[in-house]
């Protein structure tokens, strides 16, 4: 394969879609992990306007960990090398939903699925140096005031719409913590991993909220929450030569300003605790 390869999750809408178009314009061969077959077909058709390269679709629901693992294995088998992995897919659920594997859907989609997908690609990434991993976090991580990894990963109790913000923020805090622990475990000369706060974006992330479609149209009209800015920091972390050797960072949409991981997840000890709790949870589950 002559062109560099970028795989993006959640590229059928919002930030991921814009990032996919920009990376395609820059000469990347695009692969995407998508749950909706119809939306994936639309993305492939629309990308023909900017690239003659075929676009690969790996169908999977990242909220189902067996799907995430299978998608990672399919990606590894499909490409001789992988240059960029963008873990962008995300969900803000305003009420609790439990996956077929017994996990909270928001935790599974936002954190566990990307963890499993990336784990399945570890060997391929290590053999493809230099590689960049970009994880999309959120400023909502500031809303998480506590974290108890072993318990929080397994929480499935109901919650209200108001309570959903802190729980969503906790999944994004986990993303930042995982990014920084993963960076310590990878050889930075081969693979770098960074995450970003893409700012407020008027995308389909809050599609469960009643009236969200109308609100999104109003915000788009007023040019509030322009997703092009959020996509811009994703593409910058994936391609900017100035960031080629940077790893373990958390960057703002505002001029790629470095940010600190919010408390209570800042200490390496707590980040290792989350890693160990995640590995233990995954080890206790069927491999299928």
Coordinates of C-alpha atoms in Angstrom, one line a residue:
X1 CA 0.0 0.0 0.0
X2 CA 1.6 3.2 -1.2
X3 CA -0.3 5.7 0.9
X4 CA -0.2 6.1 4.7
X5 CA -3.1 4.5 6.4
X6 CA -5.4 6.2 9.0
X7 CA -8.1 4.3 10.8
X8 CA -10.8 6.4 12.5
X9 CA -13.6 5.3 14.7
X10 CA -16.9 7.3 14.6
X11 CA -16.1 8.8 11.2
X12 CA -19.7 8.6 9.9
X13 CA -20.6 11.9 11.6
X14 CA -19.4 14.9 13.5
X15 CA -15.7 15.4 14.2
X16 CA -14.7 12.0 12.9
X17 CA -16.3 12.6 9.5
X18 CA -14.5 16.0 9.1
X19 CA -11.2 14.5 10.2
X20 CA -11.6 11.6 7.7
X21 CA -12.1 14.1 4.9
X22 CA -9.1 16.2 5.9
X23 CA -6.8 13.1 6.2
X24 CA -8.1 11.9 2.9
X25 CA -7.2 15.2 1.3
X26 CA -3.7 14.9 2.8
X27 CA -3.2 11.6 1.0
X28 CA -4.2 9.0 3.7
X29 CA -5.9 5.8 2.8
X30 CA -8.9 5.8 5.2
X31 CA -10.4 3.0 7.2
X32 CA -13.3 3.5 9.5
X33 CA -14.9 1.4 12.3
X34 CA -18.7 2.0 12.0
X35 CA -21.8 0.6 13.6
X36 CA -24.3 1.8 11.0
X37 CA -24.0 0.2 7.6
X38 CA -26.1 2.9 5.9
X39 CA -24.1 5.8 7.4
X40 CA -20.8 4.0 6.5
X41 CA -22.0 3.6 2.9
X42 CA -22.8 7.3 2.8
X43 CA -19.4 8.2 4.1
X44 CA -17.7 6.1 1.5
X45 CA -19.7 7.6 -1.3
X46 CA -19.0 11.2 -0.1
X47 CA -15.3 10.6 0.3
X48 CA -15.1 9.9 -3.4
X49 CA -15.2 13.6 -3.9
X50 CA -11.8 14.0 -2.3
X51 CA -10.0 10.8 -3.0
X52 CA -9.8 8.1 -5.6
X53 CA -8.6 5.6 -3.0
X54 CA -11.0 3.0 -1.8
X55 CA -12.3 3.5 1.8
X56 CA -12.4 0.4 4.0
X57 CA -15.2 -0.1 6.5
X58 CA -14.9 -2.4 9.5
X59 CA -18.4 -3.0 10.9
X60 CA -18.5 -3.1 14.6
X61 CA -20.4 -1.8 17.7
X62 CA -17.6 -0.5 19.9
X63 CA -19.9 -0.8 22.9
X64 CA -19.7 -4.6 22.4
X65 CA -16.1 -5.6 23.4
X66 CA -16.1 -8.7 21.3
X67 CA -17.0 -6.5 18.3
X68 CA -14.2 -4.1 19.2
X69 CA -11.7 -7.0 19.4
X70 CA -12.8 -8.5 16.1
X71 CA -12.6 -5.1 14.4
X72 CA -9.0 -4.7 15.6
X73 CA -8.1 -8.2 14.4
X74 CA -9.6 -7.4 11.0
X75 CA -7.8 -4.1 10.7
X76 CA -4.5 -5.8 11.6
X77 CA -5.1 -8.5 8.9
X78 CA -6.1 -5.9 6.3
X79 CA -3.1 -3.6 6.3
X80 CA 0.6 -4.3 6.0
X81 CA 1.1 -1.2 8.2
X82 CA -0.9 1.4 10.1
X83 CA 0.2 5.0 10.4
X84 CA -2.6 6.7 12.4
X85 CA -5.3 5.4 14.7
X86 CA -7.9 7.9 15.9
X87 CA -10.2 6.7 18.7
X88 CA -13.0 9.2 18.2
X89 CA -16.3 7.4 18.6
X90 CA -18.2 8.6 21.6
X91 CA -21.6 8.6 23.3
X92 CA -23.3 10.8 25.9
X93 CA -26.3 8.6 27.1
X94 CA -28.8 10.6 29.2
X95 CA -30.1 7.4 30.8
X96 CA -28.5 4.1 31.7
X97 CA -28.4 1.4 29.0
X98 CA -26.7 -2.0 29.5
X99 CA -24.9 -3.7 26.7
X100 CA -25.4 -7.4 25.8
X101 CA -22.2 -8.0 27.8
X102 CA -23.6 -6.5 31.0
X103 CA -21.6 -3.2 30.9
X104 CA -22.8 0.4 31.0
X105 CA -23.0 1.4 27.4
X106 CA -21.4 4.8 27.9
X107 CA -18.4 3.3 29.6
X108 CA -18.1 0.6 27.0
X109 CA -18.3 2.9 24.0
X110 CA -16.2 5.8 25.4
X111 CA -13.4 3.8 27.1
X112 CA -13.5 0.0 27.1
X113 CA -14.2 -0.4 23.4
X114 CA -11.3 1.9 22.3
X115 CA -9.0 0.2 24.9
X116 CA -9.9 -3.3 23.4
X117 CA -9.5 -2.1 19.8
X118 CA -6.1 -0.6 20.5
X119 CA -5.0 -3.6 22.4
X120 CA -5.9 -5.8 19.4
X121 CA -3.8 -3.6 17.2
X122 CA -0.7 -3.4 19.5
X123 CA 1.5 -5.8 17.5
X124 CA 0.6 -4.1 14.2
X125 CA 1.2 -0.7 15.6
X126 CA 4.6 -1.7 17.0
X127 CA 5.6 -3.1 13.7
X128 CA 4.6 0.0 11.7
X129 CA 6.8 2.7 13.3
X130 CA 6.4 5.6 13.4
X131 CA 2.7 5.5 14.4
X132 CA 0.4 8.0 16.1
X133 CA -2.6 7.2 18.2
X134 CA -5.0 10.1 18.9
X135 CA -7.7 9.6 21.6
X136 CA -10.6 12.1 21.7
X137 CA -11.3 13.1 25.3
X138 CA -13.4 16.1 26.5
X139 CA -13.4 19.0 28.8
X140 CA -16.3 17.2 30.5
X141 CA -13.6 15.2 32.3
X142 CA -13.5 18.2 34.7
X143 CA -16.9 17.1 35.9
X144 CA -15.6 13.8 37.4
X145 CA -14.8 14.6 41.0
X146 CA -13.9 11.1 42.0
X147 CA -12.7 7.9 40.5
X148 CA -12.6 4.4 41.9
X149 CA -11.5 2.3 38.8
X150 CA -12.5 -1.2 39.8
X151 CA -16.0 0.0 40.9
X152 CA -16.6 2.6 38.3
X153 CA -15.8 0.3 35.4
X154 CA -18.6 -2.0 36.6
X155 CA -21.3 0.5 37.6
X156 CA -24.6 -0.2 35.9
X157 CA -27.1 1.5 38.2
X158 CA -29.7 3.9 36.7
X159 CA -28.9 7.6 36.6
X160 CA -30.8 10.8 35.8
X161 CA -30.1 13.2 32.9
X162 CA -28.5 15.6 35.3
X163 CA -26.2 12.9 36.7
X164 CA -25.2 11.8 33.2
X165 CA -22.8 14.7 32.8
X166 CA -20.4 13.6 35.6
X167 CA -20.6 10.0 34.5
X168 CA -19.9 11.0 30.9
X169 CA -17.0 13.1 32.2
X170 CA -15.7 10.1 34.1
X171 CA -15.5 8.1 30.9
X172 CA -13.5 10.9 29.3
X173 CA -11.3 11.2 32.3
X174 CA -10.6 7.5 31.9
X175 CA -9.6 8.2 28.3
X176 CA -7.0 10.7 29.4
X177 CA -5.7 8.5 32.1
X178 CA -5.4 5.5 29.7
X179 CA -3.7 7.7 27.2
X180 CA -1.0 8.7 29.6
X181 CA -0.5 5.2 31.1
X182 CA -0.4 3.8 27.6
X183 CA 2.3 6.3 26.6
X184 CA 4.5 5.1 29.5
X185 CA 4.1 1.5 28.3
X186 CA 4.9 2.1 24.6
X187 CA 8.2 2.8 22.9
X188 CA 7.8 6.5 22.0
X189 CA 10.4 6.0 19.2
X190 CA 7.8 3.7 17.6
X191 CA 4.4 4.7 18.7
X192 CA 3.1 8.0 20.2
X193 CA -0.3 8.4 21.9
X194 CA -1.9 11.7 22.7
X195 CA -5.4 12.9 23.5
X196 CA -7.3 16.1 23.0
X197 CA -10.1 18.3 24.3
X198 CA -12.0 19.2 21.1
X199 CA -14.0 21.8 22.8
X200 CA -17.8 22.2 22.5
X201 CA -19.1 20.8 19.2
X202 CA -22.6 20.9 17.8
X203 CA -22.5 17.2 16.7
X204 CA -24.7 14.2 17.2
X205 CA -23.0 13.2 20.4
X206 CA -26.0 14.2 22.5
X207 CA -28.5 12.7 20.2
X208 CA -30.4 11.1 23.1
X209 CA -31.3 14.5 24.4
X210 CA -34.9 15.5 23.4
X211 CA -34.9 18.4 20.9
X212 CA -31.2 17.9 20.2
X213 CA -31.7 18.0 16.4
X214 CA -33.4 21.4 16.6
X215 CA -30.8 22.7 19.0
X216 CA -28.0 21.5 16.7
X217 CA -29.5 23.3 13.7
X218 CA -29.7 26.5 15.8
X219 CA -26.1 26.2 16.9
X220 CA -25.0 25.5 13.4
X221 CA -26.8 28.6 12.1
X222 CA -25.2 30.7 14.8
X223 CA -21.8 29.1 14.1
X224 CA -21.5 28.0 17.7
X225 CA -19.7 24.7 18.4
X226 CA -18.2 24.5 14.9
X227 CA -17.0 20.9 14.7
X228 CA -14.3 21.9 12.2
X229 CA -12.3 23.3 15.1
X230 CA -12.5 20.1 17.1
X231 CA -11.6 18.0 14.0
X232 CA -8.6 20.4 13.5
X233 CA -6.9 19.4 16.7
X234 CA -7.4 15.7 15.9
X235 CA -5.8 16.1 12.5
X236 CA -3.0 18.2 14.0
X237 CA -2.1 15.6 16.5
X238 CA -2.2 13.0 13.8
X239 CA 0.0 14.8 11.2
X240 CA 1.9 17.9 12.6
X241 CA 5.6 17.3 12.2
X242 CA 6.2 19.5 15.3
X243 CA 4.4 16.9 17.4
X244 CA 6.1 13.8 15.9
X245 CA 8.0 13.0 19.1
X246 CA 5.3 14.1 21.6
X247 CA 3.6 11.4 23.6
X248 CA 1.4 11.2 26.7
X249 CA 0.0 14.7 26.1
X250 CA -3.5 16.1 26.6
X251 CA -4.1 19.1 24.3
X252 CA -6.7 21.8 24.0
X253 CA -8.5 22.7 20.8
X254 CA -7.2 26.2 21.5
X255 CA -3.9 26.3 19.7
X256 CA -3.0 22.8 20.9
X257 CA -2.3 24.2 24.3
X258 CA -1.0 21.5 26.7
X259 CA -3.5 20.6 29.5
X260 CA -3.1 18.7 32.7
X261 CA -5.1 15.6 33.3
X262 CA -7.9 16.6 35.7
X263 CA -7.9 15.5 39.2
X264 CA -8.7 12.9 40.5
X265 CA -7.0 11.0 37.7
X266 CA -3.7 12.9 37.4
X267 CA -1.3 10.7 39.4
X268 CA 0.5 7.9 37.6
X269 CA -0.4 5.6 40.5
X270 CA -4.1 6.1 39.9
X271 CA -3.6 5.7 36.1
X272 CA -1.9 2.4 36.7
X273 CA -4.7 1.4 38.9
X274 CA -7.2 2.1 36.1
X275 CA -5.1 0.1 33.7
X276 CA -4.8 -2.9 36.0
X277 CA -8.6 -2.8 36.8
X278 CA -9.4 -2.7 33.1
X279 CA -7.1 -5.6 32.3
X280 CA -8.6 -7.6 35.2
X281 CA -12.2 -6.8 33.9
X282 CA -11.3 -7.9 30.4
X283 CA -9.5 -11.0 31.6
X284 CA -12.6 -12.1 33.5
X285 CA -14.8 -11.9 30.4
X286 CA -15.2 -14.5 27.6
X287 CA -12.8 -14.0 24.7
X288 CA -15.5 -14.5 22.0

